[in-house]
Amino acid sequence: MQPFTKTPAALYFKPEEVYYFEAVDRKCFACLEEEVFQVEQGIQAVAEKYSELGFIRISKSIVVNIYRVRKIKADVNMKMQLVLDNGEKVILNRSYKNDFLQLEPLLYGASMEGWNTWQTIVYWIITCISWGLVAAWVLRTGEKKYGLKLFEGSLKTVKLWQWALVAAGAALKIYASVMDWGGFKVYLEWKSYGTLLFIFQYIYYVFETLLFTLILVFAQLAFETWFKNREIPYGGIVMGLTWGLAHIFTKGSLLIGSEGVAIGLLFGSIYLPLNRNLKGTMVLLFLLFVL
């Protein structure tokens, strides 16, 4: 039981009864199903103290109980609207979207926002090792069992119109990223994480890029084998559909799902204009992913 103040006496109730905390005029309030009470802690202290109970910050002024969120809807300007169990709606700002839309709070009892530096680094290292082992096994199996030569494509034969197509897609992705983040993503992440976390975050991005690059390459190979056509970007179509459906189901928004389809198609379609060069595709996808 936690104490919350309601002039003139103190009241006690369980944190799980709170739908969200909100900071207003430098005061912090606990919003229950039908009542609102002022609390002694500030909004940052509340976010840190109750992170292990499923409370996640969704804006500068609001910390929401994820177990009270009924559904997620798209809102204007790349934001999202969270509909709570009592029908009330709160806004998830885009700068807090990545922290909210993750499984860590459910799997580990706390969001990454509540982890210290070394907990986060250890998590990234373990994940990178796991992904690296999977990627190595996939590449080795593909070459030994199926005779796949995935490193044979050459960038020297890429034509000017192919580079122009890739450049146009890259420019579109970077523009969308700047609009989504409200600035240059790399700088904002460095400023947010600090140098040490920033370095390990981008090592994590390298392995993540390796994994989805292999997904698009093997999807391309599989569909080419089945349909006997090497001109259609099957890998891009598969990535677009899977990313789009994943965004629709996890974020509850057709609009955000459509954005996932577009980004997946863009990422997956780069492989063919680069003459199926795996290394070049991965480097470019990494740059597009982080920029």
XYZ file of C-alpha atoms in Angstrom, residues 16-291:
276
model
C -2.001 -1.086 -9.347
C -5.179 0.915 -8.744
C -3.505 3.879 -10.451
C -4.236 4.256 -14.169
C -1.588 6.938 -14.664
C 0.385 9.676 -12.919
C 0.287 13.192 -14.321
C 2.380 16.274 -13.569
C 0.456 19.563 -13.608
C 1.947 22.897 -12.510
C 4.887 21.161 -10.813
C 2.570 18.918 -8.834
C 2.088 15.188 -9.401
C -1.301 13.468 -9.330
C -2.358 9.825 -9.237
C -5.337 9.211 -11.502
C -7.458 6.221 -10.461
C -10.565 4.853 -12.168
C -12.771 7.717 -10.991
C -10.675 9.755 -8.524
C -7.552 11.926 -8.643
C -5.144 12.430 -5.722
C -2.030 14.535 -5.324
C 1.128 12.580 -4.433
C 4.284 13.746 -2.699
C 6.765 12.424 -5.290
C 7.596 14.187 -8.547
C 6.839 12.626 -11.938
C 10.449 11.422 -12.472
C 10.598 9.834 -9.014
C 7.286 8.086 -9.668
C 8.529 6.750 -13.038
C 11.664 5.295 -11.443
C 9.997 3.954 -8.293
C 7.161 2.108 -9.998
C 8.840 0.988 -13.229
C 8.990 -2.605 -11.954
C 5.197 -2.554 -11.520
C 4.581 -1.726 -15.179
C 4.562 2.078 -15.069
C 6.179 3.640 -18.155
C 6.666 7.263 -19.083
C 4.794 8.239 -22.250
C 5.403 12.006 -22.216
C 7.123 14.644 -20.113
C 4.080 14.870 -17.861
C 2.507 11.378 -17.847
C 3.547 7.952 -16.520
C 1.028 5.263 -17.463
C 0.245 1.833 -15.999
C 0.670 -0.512 -18.997
C -1.655 -3.043 -17.391
C -4.484 -0.484 -17.586
C -4.078 0.125 -21.343
C -6.952 -1.444 -23.297
C -5.899 -0.527 -26.843
C -3.649 1.754 -28.876
C -4.849 4.044 -31.663
C -2.998 6.249 -34.151
C -3.066 9.965 -33.481
C -1.881 13.026 -35.402
C 1.781 13.990 -35.894
C 3.146 10.448 -35.439
C 1.796 10.223 -31.878
C -0.406 7.457 -30.481
C -3.481 7.469 -28.313
C -3.749 5.011 -25.421
C -7.281 4.043 -24.422
C -7.409 2.934 -20.788
C -9.745 0.431 -19.120
C -11.962 3.227 -17.816
C -12.329 4.742 -21.291
C -9.992 7.647 -20.604
C -7.444 8.520 -23.313
C -3.835 9.677 -22.933
C -1.276 10.585 -25.598
C 1.938 8.626 -26.199
C 4.448 11.120 -27.594
C 6.693 9.899 -30.410
C 9.921 10.500 -28.450
C 8.730 7.977 -25.835
C 7.280 5.494 -28.330
C 10.280 3.151 -28.450
C 10.364 2.757 -24.666
C 6.652 1.984 -24.489
C 6.400 -0.466 -27.405
C 8.714 -3.154 -26.111
C 8.369 -6.467 -24.298
C 11.012 -5.886 -21.618
C 8.564 -4.682 -18.915
C 6.529 -7.863 -19.297
C 9.524 -10.215 -19.561
C 11.833 -8.694 -16.946
C 9.453 -6.814 -14.648
C 10.877 -3.408 -15.602
C 11.330 -1.298 -18.701
C 14.827 -0.564 -19.995
C 14.269 2.969 -18.724
C 14.583 1.544 -15.217
C 17.818 -0.404 -15.890
C 21.258 0.890 -14.990
C 23.989 1.269 -17.613
C 25.563 -2.154 -17.148
C 22.232 -4.015 -17.074
C 21.442 -2.477 -20.448
C 24.890 -3.252 -21.870
C 24.776 -6.884 -20.689
C 21.326 -7.290 -22.248
C 22.598 -5.914 -25.577
C 25.719 -8.110 -25.498
C 23.694 -11.292 -24.829
C 21.238 -10.382 -27.583
C 24.045 -9.641 -30.081
C 25.788 -12.931 -29.341
C 22.510 -14.820 -29.819
C 21.740 -13.079 -33.101
C 25.332 -13.514 -34.293
C 25.243 -17.277 -33.648
C 21.921 -17.591 -35.499
C 23.273 -15.586 -38.464
C 26.476 -17.664 -38.614
C 24.479 -20.905 -38.562
C 22.136 -19.672 -41.314
C 25.029 -18.593 -43.569
C 26.983 -21.801 -42.983
C 23.930 -24.012 -43.571
C 22.979 -22.089 -46.714
C 26.419 -22.534 -48.221
C 27.112 -26.157 -47.195
C 23.646 -27.646 -47.629
C 22.276 -25.609 -50.539
C 25.441 -24.248 -52.181
C 24.358 -20.630 -51.776
C 27.030 -18.059 -52.613
C 25.627 -14.965 -50.911
C 28.792 -12.841 -51.148
C 29.294 -13.031 -54.914
C 27.346 -9.953 -56.052
C 29.456 -6.940 -57.085
C 28.691 -3.242 -56.623
C 30.956 -2.400 -59.588
C 28.231 -3.342 -62.056
C 25.484 -1.275 -60.387
C 24.183 1.212 -62.953
C 23.559 4.927 -62.445
C 19.759 4.572 -62.470
C 20.048 1.862 -59.803
C 22.092 4.150 -57.568
C 19.567 6.944 -58.184
C 16.723 4.639 -57.141
C 18.556 3.657 -53.961
C 19.423 7.301 -53.186
C 15.784 8.391 -53.614
C 14.603 5.686 -51.237
C 17.319 6.596 -48.726
C 16.372 10.279 -48.836
C 12.708 9.416 -48.250
C 13.570 7.224 -45.241
C 15.853 9.860 -43.673
C 13.195 12.553 -44.129
C 10.577 10.344 -42.432
C 13.016 9.647 -39.576
C 13.720 13.343 -38.994
C 9.989 14.078 -38.937
C 9.346 11.167 -36.560
C 12.145 12.007 -34.120
C 11.907 15.769 -34.383
C 15.587 15.970 -35.347
C 18.637 13.941 -36.358
C 18.194 10.482 -34.777
C 21.891 9.693 -34.255
C 22.554 12.953 -32.429
C 19.428 12.650 -30.293
C 20.331 9.092 -29.259
C 23.907 10.080 -28.421
C 22.624 13.009 -26.376
C 20.093 10.784 -24.588
C 22.317 7.750 -23.878
C 25.775 9.219 -23.432
C 28.872 7.915 -25.227
C 29.171 4.455 -23.618
C 25.554 3.389 -24.071
C 25.491 4.973 -27.516
C 28.412 2.788 -28.687
C 26.827 -0.435 -27.454
C 23.413 0.606 -28.809
C 24.891 0.907 -32.302
C 26.735 -2.397 -32.001
C 23.293 -3.840 -31.205
C 21.924 -2.130 -34.334
C 24.636 -3.819 -36.444
C 23.526 -7.304 -35.381
C 19.855 -6.384 -35.735
C 20.557 -5.211 -39.290
C 22.408 -8.460 -40.047
C 19.405 -10.474 -38.933
C 16.746 -8.701 -40.992
C 19.111 -8.517 -43.996
C 19.331 -12.330 -43.963
C 15.536 -12.550 -43.650
C 15.024 -10.481 -46.790
C 17.787 -12.325 -48.715
C 16.454 -15.793 -47.967
C 12.876 -14.688 -48.622
C 14.028 -13.407 -52.017
C 15.793 -16.692 -52.805
C 12.840 -18.816 -51.700
C 10.263 -16.996 -53.810
C 12.562 -16.861 -56.827
C 12.892 -20.646 -56.587
C 9.140 -21.120 -56.315
C 8.014 -18.634 -58.986
C 11.028 -18.681 -61.371
C 11.252 -14.888 -61.574
C 14.323 -12.909 -60.470
C 13.007 -9.422 -61.262
C 10.370 -9.066 -58.530
C 11.559 -7.817 -55.080
C 10.006 -10.679 -53.126
C 12.190 -9.941 -50.104
C 10.832 -6.406 -49.956
C 7.248 -7.609 -50.254
C 7.745 -10.155 -47.456
C 9.412 -7.592 -45.187
C 6.730 -5.013 -45.924
C 3.871 -7.384 -45.166
C 5.447 -8.868 -42.029
C 6.501 -5.478 -40.621
C 3.128 -3.996 -41.502
C 1.124 -6.814 -39.913
C 3.371 -6.793 -36.845
C 2.810 -3.051 -36.401
C -0.942 -3.420 -36.857
C -1.229 -6.163 -34.228
C 1.245 -4.717 -31.704
C 0.264 -1.053 -32.057
C -3.383 -1.419 -33.006
C -3.131 1.046 -35.880
C -3.701 0.594 -39.607
C -1.903 3.887 -40.248
C 1.238 2.832 -38.382
C 0.964 -0.592 -40.023
C 0.958 1.090 -43.439
C 4.105 2.963 -42.451
C 5.672 -0.384 -41.523
C 4.702 -1.784 -44.939
C 6.316 1.177 -46.726
C 9.569 0.958 -44.730
C 9.715 -2.826 -45.131
C 9.222 -2.538 -48.890
C 11.920 0.136 -49.103
C 14.437 -1.849 -47.063
C 13.698 -5.136 -48.781
C 13.782 -3.717 -52.301
C 17.336 -2.374 -51.997
C 18.856 -5.843 -52.406
C 18.067 -6.128 -56.141
C 19.270 -2.660 -57.299
C 22.558 -3.393 -55.521
C 22.971 -6.505 -57.692
C 22.356 -8.862 -54.746
C 25.514 -7.737 -52.997
C 24.992 -8.883 -49.404
C 27.711 -6.746 -47.833
C 26.641 -3.592 -49.655
C 22.988 -4.233 -48.836
C 23.722 -4.710 -45.160
C 25.849 -1.553 -44.923
C 23.183 0.543 -46.630
C 20.361 -0.980 -44.561
C 22.320 -0.256 -41.393
C 22.714 3.379 -42.391
C 19.031 3.696 -43.245
C 18.064 1.941 -40.029
C 20.037 4.272 -37.759
C 19.628 7.569 -39.623
